[in-house]
Coordinates of N, CA and C in Angstrom, one line a residue:
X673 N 3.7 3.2 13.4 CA 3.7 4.3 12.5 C 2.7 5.3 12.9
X674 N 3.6 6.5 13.2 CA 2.5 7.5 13.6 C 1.8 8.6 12.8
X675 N 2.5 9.0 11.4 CA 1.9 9.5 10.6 C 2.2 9.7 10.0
X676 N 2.1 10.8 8.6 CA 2.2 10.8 7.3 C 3.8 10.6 6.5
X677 N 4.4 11.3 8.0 CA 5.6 11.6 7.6 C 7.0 10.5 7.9
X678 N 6.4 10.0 8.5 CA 7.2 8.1 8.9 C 6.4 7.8 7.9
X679 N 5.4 7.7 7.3 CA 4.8 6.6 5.7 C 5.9 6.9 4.6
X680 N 5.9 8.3 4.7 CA 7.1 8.5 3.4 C 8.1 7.9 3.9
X681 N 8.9 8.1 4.6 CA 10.4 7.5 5.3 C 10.1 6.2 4.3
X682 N 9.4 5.3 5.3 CA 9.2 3.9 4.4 C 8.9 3.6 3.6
X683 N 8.0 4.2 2.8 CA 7.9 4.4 1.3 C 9.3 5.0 0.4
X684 N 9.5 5.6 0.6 CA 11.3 6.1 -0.1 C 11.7 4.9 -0.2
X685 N 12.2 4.5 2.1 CA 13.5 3.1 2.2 C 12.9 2.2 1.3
X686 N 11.7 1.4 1.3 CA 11.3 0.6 0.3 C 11.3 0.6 -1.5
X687 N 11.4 1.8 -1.9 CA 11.8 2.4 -2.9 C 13.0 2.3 -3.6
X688 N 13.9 3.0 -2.7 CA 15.4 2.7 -2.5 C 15.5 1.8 -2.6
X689 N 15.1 0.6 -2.1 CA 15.6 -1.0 -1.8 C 15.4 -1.5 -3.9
X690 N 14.2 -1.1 -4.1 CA 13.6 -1.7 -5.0 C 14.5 -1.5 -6.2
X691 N 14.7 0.3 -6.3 CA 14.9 0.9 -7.6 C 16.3 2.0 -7.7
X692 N 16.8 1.4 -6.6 CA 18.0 2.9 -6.4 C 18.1 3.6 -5.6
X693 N 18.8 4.7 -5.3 CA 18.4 5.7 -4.1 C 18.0 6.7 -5.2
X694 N 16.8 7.6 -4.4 CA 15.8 8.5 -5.0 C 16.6 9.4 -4.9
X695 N 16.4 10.6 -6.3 CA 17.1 11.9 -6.5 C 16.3 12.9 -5.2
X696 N 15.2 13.0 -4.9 CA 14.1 13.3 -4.4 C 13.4 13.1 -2.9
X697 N 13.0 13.6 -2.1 CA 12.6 13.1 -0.6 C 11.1 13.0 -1.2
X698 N 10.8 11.3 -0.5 CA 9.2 11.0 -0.6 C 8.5 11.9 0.2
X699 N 7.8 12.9 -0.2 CA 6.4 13.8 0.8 C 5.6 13.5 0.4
X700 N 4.3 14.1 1.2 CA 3.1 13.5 1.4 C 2.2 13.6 -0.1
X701 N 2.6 14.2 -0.8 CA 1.6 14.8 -1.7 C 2.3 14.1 -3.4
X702 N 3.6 13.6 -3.4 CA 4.8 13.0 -4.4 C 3.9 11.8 -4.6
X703 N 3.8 12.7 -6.1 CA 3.1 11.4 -7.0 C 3.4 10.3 -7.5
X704 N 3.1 8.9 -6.7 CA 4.2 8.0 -7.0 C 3.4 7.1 -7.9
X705 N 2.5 6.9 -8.3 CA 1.9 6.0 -9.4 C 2.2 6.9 -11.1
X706 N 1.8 8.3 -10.9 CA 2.0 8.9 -12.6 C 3.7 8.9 -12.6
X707 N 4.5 8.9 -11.5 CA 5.8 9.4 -11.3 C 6.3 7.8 -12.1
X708 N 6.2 6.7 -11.9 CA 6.7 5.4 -11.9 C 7.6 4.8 -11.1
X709 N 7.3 5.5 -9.5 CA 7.9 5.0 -8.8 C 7.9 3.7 -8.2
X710 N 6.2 3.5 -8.4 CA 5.5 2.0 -7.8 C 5.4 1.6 -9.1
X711 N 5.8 0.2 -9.1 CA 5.2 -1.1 -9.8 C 4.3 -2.0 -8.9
X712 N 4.3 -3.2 -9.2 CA 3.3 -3.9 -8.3 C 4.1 -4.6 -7.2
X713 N 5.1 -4.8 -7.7 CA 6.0 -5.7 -6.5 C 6.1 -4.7 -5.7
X714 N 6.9 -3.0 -6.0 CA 6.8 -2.4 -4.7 C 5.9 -2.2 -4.2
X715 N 4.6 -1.9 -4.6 CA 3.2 -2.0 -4.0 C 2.9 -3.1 -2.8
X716 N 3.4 -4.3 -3.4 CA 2.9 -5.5 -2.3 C 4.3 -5.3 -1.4
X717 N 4.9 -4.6 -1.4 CA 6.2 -4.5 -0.3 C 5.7 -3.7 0.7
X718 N 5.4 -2.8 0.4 CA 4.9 -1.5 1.1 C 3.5 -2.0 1.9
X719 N 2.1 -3.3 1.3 CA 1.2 -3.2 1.9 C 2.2 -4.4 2.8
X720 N 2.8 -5.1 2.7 CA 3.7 -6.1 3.8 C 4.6 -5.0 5.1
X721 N 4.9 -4.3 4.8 CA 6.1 -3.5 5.7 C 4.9 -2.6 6.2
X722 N 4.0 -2.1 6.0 CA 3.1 -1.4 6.7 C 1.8 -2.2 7.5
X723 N 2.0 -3.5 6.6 CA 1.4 -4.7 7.7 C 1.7 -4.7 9.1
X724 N 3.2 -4.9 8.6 CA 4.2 -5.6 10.1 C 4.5 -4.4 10.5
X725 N 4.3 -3.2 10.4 CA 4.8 -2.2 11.0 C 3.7 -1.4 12.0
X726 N 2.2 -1.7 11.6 CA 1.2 -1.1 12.4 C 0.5 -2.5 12.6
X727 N 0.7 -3.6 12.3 CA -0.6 -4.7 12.5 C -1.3 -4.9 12.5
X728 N -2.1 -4.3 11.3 CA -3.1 -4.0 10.7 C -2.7 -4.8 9.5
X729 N -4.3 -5.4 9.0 CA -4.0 -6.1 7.3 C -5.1 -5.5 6.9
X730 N -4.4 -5.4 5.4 CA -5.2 -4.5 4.3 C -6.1 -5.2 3.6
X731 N -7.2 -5.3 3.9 CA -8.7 -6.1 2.8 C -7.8 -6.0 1.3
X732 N -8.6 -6.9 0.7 CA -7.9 -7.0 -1.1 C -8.9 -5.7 -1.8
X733 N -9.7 -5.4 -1.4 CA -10.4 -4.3 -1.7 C -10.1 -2.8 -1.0
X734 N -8.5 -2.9 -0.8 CA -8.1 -1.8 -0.6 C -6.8 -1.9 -1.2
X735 N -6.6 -2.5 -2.1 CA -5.4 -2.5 -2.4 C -5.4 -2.4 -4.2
X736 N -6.5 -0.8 -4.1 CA -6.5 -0.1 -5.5 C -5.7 0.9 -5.9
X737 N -5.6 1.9 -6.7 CA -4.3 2.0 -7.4 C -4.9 3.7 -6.8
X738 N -6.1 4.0 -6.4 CA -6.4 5.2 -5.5 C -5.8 5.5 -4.8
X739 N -5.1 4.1 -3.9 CA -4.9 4.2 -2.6 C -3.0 4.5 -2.2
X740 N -2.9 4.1 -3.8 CA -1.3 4.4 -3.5 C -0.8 5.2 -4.9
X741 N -1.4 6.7 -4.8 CA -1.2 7.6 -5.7 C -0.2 8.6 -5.0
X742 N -0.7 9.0 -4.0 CA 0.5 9.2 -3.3 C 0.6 9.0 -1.7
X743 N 1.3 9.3 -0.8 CA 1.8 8.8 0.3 C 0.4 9.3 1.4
X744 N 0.0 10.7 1.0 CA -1.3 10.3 1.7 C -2.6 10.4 1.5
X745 N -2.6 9.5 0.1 CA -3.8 8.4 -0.1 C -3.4 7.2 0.5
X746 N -2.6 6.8 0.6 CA -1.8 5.7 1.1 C -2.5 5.9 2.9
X747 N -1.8 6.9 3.8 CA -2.2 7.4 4.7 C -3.8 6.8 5.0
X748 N -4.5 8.0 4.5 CA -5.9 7.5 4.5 C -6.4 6.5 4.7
X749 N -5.9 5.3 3.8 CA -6.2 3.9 3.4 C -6.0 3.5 4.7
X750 N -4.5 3.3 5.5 CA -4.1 3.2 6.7 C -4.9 3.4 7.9
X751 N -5.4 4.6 7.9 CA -6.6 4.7 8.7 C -7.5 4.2 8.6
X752 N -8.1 4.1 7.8 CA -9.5 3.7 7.7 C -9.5 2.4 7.9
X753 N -8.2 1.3 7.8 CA -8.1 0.1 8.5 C -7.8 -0.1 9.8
X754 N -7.2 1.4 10.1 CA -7.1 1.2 11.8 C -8.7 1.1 12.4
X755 N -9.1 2.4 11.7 CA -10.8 2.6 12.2 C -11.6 1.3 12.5
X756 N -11.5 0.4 11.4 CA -12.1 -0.6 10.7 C -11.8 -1.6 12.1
X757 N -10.1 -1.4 12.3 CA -9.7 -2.7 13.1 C -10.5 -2.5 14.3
X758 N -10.2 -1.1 14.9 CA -10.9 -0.8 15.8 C -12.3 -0.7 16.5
X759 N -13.0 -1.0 15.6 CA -14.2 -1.1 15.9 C -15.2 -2.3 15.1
X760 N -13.9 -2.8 14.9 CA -14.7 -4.7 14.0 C -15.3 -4.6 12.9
X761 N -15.5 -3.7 12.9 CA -16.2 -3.0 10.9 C -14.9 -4.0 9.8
X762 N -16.2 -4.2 8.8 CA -15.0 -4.3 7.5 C -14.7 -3.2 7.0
X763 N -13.4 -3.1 6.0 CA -12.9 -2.4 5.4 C -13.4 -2.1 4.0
X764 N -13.8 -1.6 3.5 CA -14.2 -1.6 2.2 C -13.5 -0.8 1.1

C-alpha cells in the first residue's frame, strides 16, 4: 500500500463486503466513524487487511476511534507503524 488513495480503495472494498455497495467513493477526508460507516467488526477487518497488505501490525494502543475517523487518520496511524517498524521504536 502506497498511499492514501489505495487506503480508500480498501476501505470502501471492505465496506462493500460488510454493508453493501457505497452510494459514494471513500476519499481521504470521508467521515467514516460520524458517517456510520465503521462498526467494530469493520474496523478489525480493515486493521487485518492492512496487516497483510503492508506487514505491519497495529499495537492495541492504536487501534483508537482517532485513528479511524477518516481514511487519513487511518493513513497516519499506518505510518507511524511503518516509522515505528522501521526503526524498532514502539508504537504508541
Amino acid at each position: 500500500m502506497e498511499d492514501v488513495n489505495e487506503l480508500c480503495g480498501l476501505v470502501q472494498a471492505i465496506i462493500s463486503e460488510s454493508h453493501g455497495t457505497l452510494d459514494e467513493k471513500v476519499e481521504p477526508d470521508t467521515p467514516l466513524l460520524v458517517s456510520g460507516l465503521l462498526d467494530s467488526l469493520t474496523i478489525m477487518r480493515i486493521v487485518a487487511r492492512v496487516e497483510a497488505t503492508t506487514g505491519i501490525s497495529f499495537p492495541e494502543t492504536s487501534l483508537v476511534a482517532a485513528n479511524f475517523r477518516t481514511p487519513e487518520s487511518l493513513w497516519a496511524a499506518i505510518e507511524k507503524a511503518r516509522a515505528a517498524a522501521d526503526d524498532g521504536s514502539p508504537v504508541s
